[in-house]
Tab-separated table of C-alpha atoms in Angstrom:
chain	number	residue	atom	x	y	z
A	1	UNK	CA	-7.142	-11.169	17.070
A	2	UNK	CA	-10.524	-12.356	17.777
A	3	UNK	CA	-12.678	-10.486	20.210
A	4	UNK	CA	-13.271	-11.687	23.560
A	5	UNK	CA	-16.832	-13.171	24.113
A	6	UNK	CA	-19.026	-11.388	26.602
A	7	UNK	CA	-19.967	-12.910	29.649
A	8	UNK	CA	-23.393	-13.173	31.187
A	9	UNK	CA	-22.149	-12.141	34.505
A	10	UNK	CA	-21.004	-8.576	32.783
A	11	UNK	CA	-24.871	-7.890	32.484
A	12	UNK	CA	-25.431	-8.218	36.203
A	13	UNK	CA	-25.894	-4.447	36.714
A	14	UNK	CA	-27.260	-3.764	33.408
A	15	UNK	CA	-29.934	-6.436	32.794
A	16	UNK	CA	-32.732	-4.965	35.159
A	17	UNK	CA	-32.604	-1.408	32.946
A	18	UNK	CA	-33.902	-3.032	29.879
A	19	UNK	CA	-37.307	-5.037	30.317
A	20	UNK	CA	-37.765	-8.286	27.896
A	21	UNK	CA	-40.710	-6.593	26.383
A	22	UNK	CA	-38.684	-3.736	25.080
A	23	UNK	CA	-36.044	-6.203	23.751
A	24	UNK	CA	-38.946	-8.052	21.700
A	25	UNK	CA	-39.771	-4.699	20.377
A	26	UNK	CA	-36.095	-3.970	19.345
A	27	UNK	CA	-35.863	-7.452	17.618
A	28	UNK	CA	-39.103	-6.950	15.838
A	29	UNK	CA	-38.240	-3.408	14.659
A	30	UNK	CA	-34.838	-4.849	13.517
A	31	UNK	CA	-36.209	-7.561	11.144
A	32	UNK	CA	-35.554	-10.578	13.348
A	33	UNK	CA	-37.679	-13.420	12.709
A	34	UNK	CA	-39.780	-14.603	15.765
A	35	UNK	CA	-39.854	-18.348	15.304
A	36	UNK	CA	-41.762	-19.248	18.110
A	37	UNK	CA	-43.656	-17.586	21.024
A	38	UNK	CA	-45.483	-18.717	24.270
A	39	UNK	CA	-47.602	-15.638	25.291
A	40	UNK	CA	-46.019	-14.233	28.508
A	41	UNK	CA	-43.687	-16.969	28.961
A	42	UNK	CA	-40.608	-16.942	26.107
A	43	UNK	CA	-39.957	-16.201	22.523
A	44	UNK	CA	-37.498	-17.762	20.041
A	45	UNK	CA	-35.918	-15.393	17.596
A	46	UNK	CA	-33.793	-15.793	14.618
A	47	UNK	CA	-30.920	-13.704	13.153
A	48	UNK	CA	-32.443	-11.900	10.081
A	49	UNK	CA	-29.291	-12.855	7.814
A	50	UNK	CA	-30.572	-16.545	7.888
A	51	UNK	CA	-32.252	-16.847	4.512
A	52	UNK	CA	-33.550	-20.395	5.196
A	53	UNK	CA	-34.956	-21.981	8.406
A	54	UNK	CA	-31.996	-24.337	8.819
A	55	UNK	CA	-29.354	-21.301	9.094
A	56	UNK	CA	-28.748	-19.062	11.831
A	57	UNK	CA	-28.851	-19.435	15.484
A	58	UNK	CA	-31.880	-19.293	17.383
A	59	UNK	CA	-32.084	-17.130	20.619
A	60	UNK	CA	-34.331	-17.844	23.609
A	61	UNK	CA	-35.631	-14.842	25.013
A	62	UNK	CA	-37.460	-15.471	28.504
A	63	UNK	CA	-40.467	-13.233	29.337
A	64	UNK	CA	-41.622	-14.259	32.727
A	65	UNK	CA	-39.517	-13.006	35.673
A	66	UNK	CA	-41.016	-15.694	37.924
A	67	UNK	CA	-39.991	-18.779	36.093
A	68	UNK	CA	-37.082	-20.644	37.298
A	69	UNK	CA	-33.339	-19.539	36.626
A	70	UNK	CA	-34.812	-16.383	34.785
A	71	UNK	CA	-32.251	-13.899	35.615
A	72	UNK	CA	-29.351	-16.220	34.545
A	73	UNK	CA	-31.279	-17.125	31.264
A	74	UNK	CA	-31.943	-13.515	30.532
A	75	UNK	CA	-28.397	-12.686	30.983
A	76	UNK	CA	-27.157	-15.358	28.845
A	77	UNK	CA	-29.687	-14.047	26.156
A	78	UNK	CA	-28.233	-10.454	26.318
A	79	UNK	CA	-24.614	-11.841	26.278
A	80	UNK	CA	-25.283	-14.039	23.131
A	81	UNK	CA	-27.130	-10.715	21.589
A	82	UNK	CA	-24.050	-8.510	22.361
A	83	UNK	CA	-21.817	-11.144	20.591
A	84	UNK	CA	-23.994	-11.274	17.673
A	85	UNK	CA	-23.515	-7.540	17.100
A	86	UNK	CA	-19.912	-7.257	18.420
A	87	UNK	CA	-21.059	-4.738	21.261
A	88	UNK	CA	-19.896	-4.518	24.860
A	89	UNK	CA	-22.572	-4.706	27.188
A	90	UNK	CA	-22.997	-0.904	27.554
A	91	UNK	CA	-23.185	-0.558	23.771
A	92	UNK	CA	-25.703	-3.162	23.471
A	93	UNK	CA	-28.033	-1.465	26.047
A	94	UNK	CA	-27.570	1.847	24.030
A	95	UNK	CA	-28.572	0.062	20.762
A	96	UNK	CA	-31.594	-1.538	22.145
A	97	UNK	CA	-32.645	1.858	23.859
A	98	UNK	CA	-31.951	3.943	20.874
A	99	UNK	CA	-34.966	2.931	18.988
A	100	UNK	CA	-37.466	3.664	21.741
A	101	UNK	CA	-36.207	6.683	23.279
A	102	UNK	CA	-36.132	10.516	22.038
A	103	UNK	CA	-32.921	12.346	22.688
A	104	UNK	CA	-32.619	15.768	23.732
A	105	UNK	CA	-29.014	17.112	23.252
A	106	UNK	CA	-27.862	20.034	25.474
A	107	UNK	CA	-24.514	21.282	24.203
A	108	UNK	CA	-22.505	23.813	26.041
A	109	UNK	CA	-20.094	26.000	24.395
A	110	UNK	CA	-18.128	28.149	27.235
A	111	UNK	CA	-15.459	30.969	26.728
A	112	UNK	CA	-12.437	28.736	28.013
A	113	UNK	CA	-12.754	26.435	25.163
A	114	UNK	CA	-10.655	23.677	27.393
A	115	UNK	CA	-11.273	20.239	28.409
A	116	UNK	CA	-13.576	21.214	31.657
A	117	UNK	CA	-16.551	23.414	32.557
A	118	UNK	CA	-17.597	24.843	35.764
A	119	UNK	CA	-19.723	22.560	37.866
A	120	UNK	CA	-22.207	25.226	38.663
A	121	UNK	CA	-22.798	26.080	34.926
A	122	UNK	CA	-23.177	22.176	34.052
A	123	UNK	CA	-25.624	21.757	37.000
A	124	UNK	CA	-27.645	25.071	35.931
A	125	UNK	CA	-27.755	23.547	32.114
A	126	UNK	CA	-29.129	20.368	33.449
A	127	UNK	CA	-31.653	21.973	35.794
A	128	UNK	CA	-32.849	23.987	33.023
A	129	UNK	CA	-33.473	21.026	30.511
A	130	UNK	CA	-35.221	19.152	33.562
A	131	UNK	CA	-37.589	22.280	34.218
A	132	UNK	CA	-38.320	22.465	30.523
A	133	UNK	CA	-39.293	18.971	30.232
A	134	UNK	CA	-41.498	19.202	33.382
A	135	UNK	CA	-43.260	22.164	31.932
A	136	UNK	CA	-43.916	20.431	28.530
A	137	UNK	CA	-45.266	17.287	30.569
A	138	UNK	CA	-47.583	19.586	32.393
A	139	UNK	CA	-48.643	21.403	29.370
A	140	UNK	CA	-49.321	18.070	27.335
A	141	UNK	CA	-51.411	16.814	29.868
A	142	UNK	CA	-53.517	19.966	30.222
A	143	UNK	CA	-52.986	22.410	27.631
A	144	UNK	CA	-55.363	24.830	29.372
A	145	UNK	CA	-53.648	24.896	32.967
A	146	UNK	CA	-53.041	28.344	34.517
A	147	UNK	CA	-50.311	27.623	36.808
A	148	UNK	CA	-46.977	25.613	36.352
A	149	UNK	CA	-45.967	24.737	39.614
A	150	UNK	CA	-47.188	22.747	42.607
A	151	UNK	CA	-49.584	19.945	41.887
A	152	UNK	CA	-48.747	17.260	39.124
A	153	UNK	CA	-51.208	14.593	37.851
A	154	UNK	CA	-50.253	10.798	38.229
A	155	UNK	CA	-49.547	10.685	34.712
A	156	UNK	CA	-46.871	13.594	34.774
A	157	UNK	CA	-45.293	12.499	38.208
A	158	UNK	CA	-44.843	8.759	36.610
A	159	UNK	CA	-43.471	10.122	33.135
A	160	UNK	CA	-40.815	12.355	35.012
A	161	UNK	CA	-39.787	9.415	37.679
A	162	UNK	CA	-39.707	6.482	35.115
A	163	UNK	CA	-39.524	7.594	31.500
A	164	UNK	CA	-36.679	10.451	31.664
A	165	UNK	CA	-33.225	9.571	32.098
A	166	UNK	CA	-29.617	11.161	31.687
A	167	UNK	CA	-27.559	9.124	29.122
A	168	UNK	CA	-23.611	9.172	28.982
A	169	UNK	CA	-22.237	12.593	27.813
A	170	UNK	CA	-21.152	12.573	24.036
A	171	UNK	CA	-17.959	13.667	22.364
A	172	UNK	CA	-18.051	17.476	21.411
A	173	UNK	CA	-17.737	20.337	23.973
A	174	UNK	CA	-20.079	19.294	26.481
A	175	UNK	CA	-23.238	17.567	25.411
A	176	UNK	CA	-25.394	15.995	27.987
A	177	UNK	CA	-27.975	13.902	26.226
A	178	UNK	CA	-31.652	13.512	28.162
A	179	UNK	CA	-33.530	10.764	27.083
A	180	UNK	CA	-37.523	10.471	26.994
A	181	UNK	CA	-39.146	7.123	26.749
A	182	UNK	CA	-41.598	6.108	24.084
A	183	UNK	CA	-43.564	3.442	25.692
A	184	UNK	CA	-44.756	0.964	23.103
A	185	UNK	CA	-47.970	-0.047	24.865
A	186	UNK	CA	-49.971	2.791	23.479
A	187	UNK	CA	-51.274	1.071	20.664
A	188	UNK	CA	-51.170	2.952	17.379
A	189	UNK	CA	-51.769	6.615	18.732
A	190	UNK	CA	-48.905	9.062	20.041
A	191	UNK	CA	-47.426	8.082	23.180
A	192	UNK	CA	-47.403	10.627	26.018
A	193	UNK	CA	-43.248	10.812	26.167
A	194	UNK	CA	-43.326	11.475	22.404
A	195	UNK	CA	-46.070	14.171	22.569
A	196	UNK	CA	-43.949	16.057	25.407
A	197	UNK	CA	-40.816	16.200	23.570
A	198	UNK	CA	-42.755	17.056	20.461
A	199	UNK	CA	-44.568	19.978	22.091
A	200	UNK	CA	-41.174	21.150	23.857
A	201	UNK	CA	-39.188	21.058	20.399
A	202	UNK	CA	-42.166	23.419	18.817
A	203	UNK	CA	-42.397	25.774	21.720
A	204	UNK	CA	-38.331	26.144	21.964
A	205	UNK	CA	-38.155	26.769	18.206
A	206	UNK	CA	-40.958	29.423	18.479
A	207	UNK	CA	-39.155	31.236	21.474
A	208	UNK	CA	-36.152	31.127	19.766
A	209	UNK	CA	-37.225	33.634	16.873
A	210	UNK	CA	-38.714	35.949	19.698
A	211	UNK	CA	-35.670	38.524	19.100
A	212	UNK	CA	-36.121	38.768	15.407
A	213	UNK	CA	-39.942	39.172	15.354
A	214	UNK	CA	-42.020	42.232	14.848
A	215	UNK	CA	-43.482	43.369	18.149
A	216	UNK	CA	-46.780	44.665	18.463
A	217	UNK	CA	-48.182	45.924	21.875
A	218	UNK	CA	-51.107	43.848	23.870
A	219	UNK	CA	-50.895	40.787	21.583
A	220	UNK	CA	-50.920	37.413	22.947
A	221	UNK	CA	-48.227	34.987	23.886
A	222	UNK	CA	-48.933	31.204	24.887
A	223	UNK	CA	-48.480	30.712	28.533
A	224	UNK	CA	-46.546	27.636	27.817
A	225	UNK	CA	-43.875	29.543	25.866
A	226	UNK	CA	-43.472	32.306	28.448
A	227	UNK	CA	-42.972	29.660	31.187
A	228	UNK	CA	-40.069	28.078	28.886
A	229	UNK	CA	-38.566	31.310	28.381
A	230	UNK	CA	-38.441	32.001	32.030
A	231	UNK	CA	-36.776	28.437	32.395
A	232	UNK	CA	-34.124	29.014	30.183
A	233	UNK	CA	-33.465	32.887	31.528
A	234	UNK	CA	-30.945	31.647	34.295
A	235	UNK	CA	-28.556	30.208	31.494
A	236	UNK	CA	-28.189	33.870	30.300
A	237	UNK	CA	-26.356	35.000	33.252
A	238	UNK	CA	-23.721	32.146	33.867
A	239	UNK	CA	-20.627	34.351	32.814
A	240	UNK	CA	-18.425	32.034	31.111
A	241	UNK	CA	-21.304	30.256	29.339
A	242	UNK	CA	-20.750	31.299	25.489
A	243	UNK	CA	-23.764	29.545	24.009
A	244	UNK	CA	-26.162	26.740	24.446
A	245	UNK	CA	-27.171	24.570	21.460
A	246	UNK	CA	-30.207	22.399	21.786
A	247	UNK	CA	-31.221	19.593	19.321
A	248	UNK	CA	-33.453	16.615	19.140
A	249	UNK	CA	-33.077	12.943	17.767
A	250	UNK	CA	-36.273	11.281	17.354
A	251	UNK	CA	-36.694	7.377	18.216
A	252	UNK	CA	-36.936	5.392	14.928
A	253	UNK	CA	-39.863	3.295	16.742
A	254	UNK	CA	-42.546	5.674	16.337
A	255	UNK	CA	-41.050	7.511	13.208
A	256	UNK	CA	-40.413	11.491	12.529
A	257	UNK	CA	-43.176	13.909	14.071
A	258	UNK	CA	-44.441	16.600	11.839
A	259	UNK	CA	-43.463	20.205	12.233
A	260	UNK	CA	-40.862	19.982	14.564
A	261	UNK	CA	-37.442	21.742	13.929
A	262	UNK	CA	-35.239	19.833	11.717
A	263	UNK	CA	-32.078	21.725	12.736
A	264	UNK	CA	-30.063	22.696	15.875
A	265	UNK	CA	-31.502	25.513	17.963
A	266	UNK	CA	-28.824	27.912	18.951
A	267	UNK	CA	-29.000	29.896	22.037
A	268	UNK	CA	-26.283	32.344	22.592
A	269	UNK	CA	-26.033	34.377	25.770
A	270	UNK	CA	-27.291	37.267	24.150
A	271	UNK	CA	-30.034	35.717	22.730
A	272	UNK	CA	-31.062	34.164	25.754
A	273	UNK	CA	-31.058	37.489	27.779
A	274	UNK	CA	-33.240	39.114	24.825
A	275	UNK	CA	-35.969	36.112	25.165
A	276	UNK	CA	-35.735	36.721	28.797
A	277	UNK	CA	-36.378	40.240	28.505
A	278	UNK	CA	-39.150	39.581	26.114
A	279	UNK	CA	-40.580	37.111	28.372
A	280	UNK	CA	-41.206	40.111	31.243
A	281	UNK	CA	-44.457	41.902	31.296
A	282	UNK	CA	-44.308	45.313	32.501
A	283	UNK	CA	-47.387	44.623	34.671
A	284	UNK	CA	-48.529	41.412	36.195
A	285	UNK	CA	-49.765	39.064	33.273
A	286	UNK	CA	-53.555	38.570	32.837
A	287	UNK	CA	-54.923	34.959	32.371
A	288	UNK	CA	-58.379	35.778	31.111
A	289	UNK	CA	-58.219	33.177	28.808
A	290	UNK	CA	-57.042	29.968	30.030
A	291	UNK	CA	-53.510	29.041	28.685
A	292	UNK	CA	-52.883	32.514	27.111
A	293	UNK	CA	-50.874	35.373	28.996
A	294	UNK	CA	-51.412	38.773	27.768
A	295	UNK	CA	-47.982	40.544	27.646
A	296	UNK	CA	-47.448	44.170	26.132
A	297	UNK	CA	-44.542	44.229	23.641
A	298	UNK	CA	-44.964	40.722	22.549
A	299	UNK	CA	-46.209	39.399	19.065
A	300	UNK	CA	-48.915	36.795	18.577
A	301	UNK	CA	-47.440	33.319	18.667
A	302	UNK	CA	-49.683	30.741	16.822
A	303	UNK	CA	-49.325	27.559	18.320
A	304	UNK	CA	-51.186	24.236	17.961
A	305	UNK	CA	-52.824	23.009	21.557
A	306	UNK	CA	-51.533	19.704	22.628
A	307	UNK	CA	-53.783	16.827	21.799
A	308	UNK	CA	-54.376	14.698	24.868
A	309	UNK	CA	-52.449	11.216	24.690
A	310	UNK	CA	-54.435	8.710	23.061
A	311	UNK	CA	-53.492	5.375	24.900
A	312	UNK	CA	-54.060	1.761	25.740
A	313	UNK	CA	-53.924	1.039	29.373
A	314	UNK	CA	-54.126	-2.244	31.373
A	315	UNK	CA	-54.263	-3.160	35.045
A	316	UNK	CA	-56.331	-4.553	37.847
A	317	UNK	CA	-59.555	-2.654	39.339
A	318	UNK	CA	-58.594	-0.975	42.466
A	319	UNK	CA	-61.600	1.277	43.252
A	320	UNK	CA	-64.866	1.793	41.926
A	321	UNK	CA	-68.335	3.665	42.768
A	322	UNK	CA	-70.846	6.438	41.691
A	323	UNK	CA	-70.353	9.800	41.261
A	324	UNK	CA	-73.293	12.171	40.258
A	325	UNK	CA	-71.133	15.196	39.303
A	326	UNK	CA	-70.484	13.124	36.093
A	327	UNK	CA	-74.136	13.401	35.099
A	328	UNK	CA	-73.630	17.330	34.862
A	329	UNK	CA	-71.275	16.441	32.291
A	330	UNK	CA	-73.617	14.477	30.305
A	331	UNK	CA	-71.865	11.208	31.587
A	332	UNK	CA	-72.432	8.077	33.193
A	333	UNK	CA	-72.233	8.134	37.039
A	334	UNK	CA	-70.341	5.017	37.364
A	335	UNK	CA	-66.504	4.903	37.461
A	336	UNK	CA	-63.553	2.594	37.995
A	337	UNK	CA	-60.005	3.192	38.843
A	338	UNK	CA	-57.130	0.831	37.315
A	339	UNK	CA	-53.638	0.492	38.574
A	340	UNK	CA	-51.614	0.813	35.077
A	341	UNK	CA	-48.197	1.563	33.931
A	342	UNK	CA	-49.064	5.024	33.814
A	343	UNK	CA	-50.082	5.292	37.399
A	344	UNK	CA	-53.803	4.955	39.019
A	345	UNK	CA	-56.171	5.848	35.963
A	346	UNK	CA	-59.934	6.926	36.489
A	347	UNK	CA	-62.506	6.040	33.959
A	348	UNK	CA	-66.214	6.804	33.609
A	349	UNK	CA	-67.772	3.539	32.415
A	350	UNK	CA	-71.223	2.484	31.287
A	351	UNK	CA	-73.372	0.331	33.684
A	352	UNK	CA	-72.523	-2.612	31.356
A	353	UNK	CA	-68.671	-1.835	31.504
A	354	UNK	CA	-69.056	-1.480	35.108
A	355	UNK	CA	-70.361	-4.811	35.645
A	356	UNK	CA	-67.559	-6.002	33.229
A	357	UNK	CA	-64.760	-4.498	35.394
A	358	UNK	CA	-65.984	-5.752	38.730
A	359	UNK	CA	-66.470	-9.303	37.203
A	360	UNK	CA	-62.907	-9.008	36.111
A	361	UNK	CA	-61.553	-8.002	39.438
A	362	UNK	CA	-63.618	-11.032	40.980
A	363	UNK	CA	-61.799	-13.510	38.332
A	364	UNK	CA	-58.426	-11.977	38.860
A	365	UNK	CA	-58.119	-10.537	35.452
A	366	UNK	CA	-56.729	-7.331	34.359
A	367	UNK	CA	-59.018	-4.765	32.644
A	368	UNK	CA	-57.819	-3.047	29.155
A	369	UNK	CA	-59.047	0.477	28.088
A	370	UNK	CA	-58.469	2.625	25.178
A	371	UNK	CA	-58.917	6.158	25.015
A	372	UNK	CA	-57.402	9.554	25.637
A	373	UNK	CA	-55.409	10.217	28.810
A	374	UNK	CA	-56.364	13.824	30.218
A	375	UNK	CA	-55.935	15.425	33.528
A	376	UNK	CA	-59.356	16.260	35.164
A	377	UNK	CA	-59.575	17.889	38.596
A	378	UNK	CA	-55.813	16.977	39.082
A	379	UNK	CA	-56.637	13.265	38.435
A	380	UNK	CA	-55.302	11.083	35.205
A	381	UNK	CA	-58.434	10.322	33.548
A	382	UNK	CA	-58.962	8.011	30.233
A	383	UNK	CA	-61.874	9.325	28.310
A	384	UNK	CA	-62.659	6.094	26.173
A	385	UNK	CA	-63.996	2.645	26.621
A	386	UNK	CA	-63.212	-0.924	27.965
A	387	UNK	CA	-61.662	-3.525	25.415
A	388	UNK	CA	-63.515	-6.513	26.906
A	389	UNK	CA	-61.358	-8.804	24.504
A	390	UNK	CA	-58.049	-7.419	26.093
A	391	UNK	CA	-58.406	-8.730	29.483
A	392	UNK	CA	-55.833	-11.086	30.924
A	393	UNK	CA	-55.525	-13.290	34.028
A	394	UNK	CA	-53.478	-11.822	36.682
A	395	UNK	CA	-50.920	-13.761	38.708
A	396	UNK	CA	-52.655	-12.543	41.675
A	397	UNK	CA	-56.017	-11.284	42.488
A	398	UNK	CA	-56.054	-7.536	43.537
A	399	UNK	CA	-56.479	-7.462	47.170
A	400	UNK	CA	-55.875	-10.924	47.874
């Protein structure tokens, strides 16, 4: 019996979860042929199994959400794509997402070994996973930070709010997949979300080895590692939790990162308790050196500092001015703020770039800049340059 075709109406609730640009990247990654495109308006794609131009169905992907009947046309495209792959609507969305989302899998094994788990234990496991991602985002944005609570930069807030999700639970005990988005507008450099998960995986591998390491009093532990160990410690006191296994699946759209664990990290309850004990110092930690906590009884942990994310950002100029404090750092005193997909980003610019940015604002054009996204004085800051060839006209001038 042939499979029933998917109806466009089946995508009514799911369509908003996948931007058209993400689908375009998925088709390109999957080897589809881009037959025709009109920048910012539409694209025509052909099934890669078609060996001759006259073969294969051509799929129309609308890009401009302001165009007439956009929602209907977009849902029709998704329904056709689902039929092509033989997917249900939810299966197609997952297929598209898988190439641009890193996955953290938290697998709970509990003493009862039955078909249910205590709601409190499940909640604590998810809370620990979210806390560890938050700590890694804070560390990635500013590796030399001294505290792990309170203020977050706009970059970190945006990442946690927009680029972290919980996927459907998977079969096999209780597996909670947490997704971290790989944004494809970062150019050739490592996206912020990928750096966050990479740093988290390396740190978790380090602390998983603590119980077997030789201990030498007075040696150093990376403050980030100690903070992660403290986030993990509540899971060592959940009673019926036997073990927690953490594994990583890397989005193929950005390749496999180097020096990350290639195996699952197993944290039995006794191991979590041992790590928690080792993370505690008999006296209050000393933060003489930013990022390093001196804890008697811990062996030196060698770790590579997180490299601030290098990105391409684009958006309208929303603020501008002069700041003489920049001169103390040997920089230009002029600056602009861009409203980007990463939130509001501050950038120190030369006088020529300053004039260019203000002219772009007056003309109703977005400004594109390339550089390293860092956290400076609690503000997301781009250290780089303006790409004068990358500005595009906005549909509406800022401030109008």
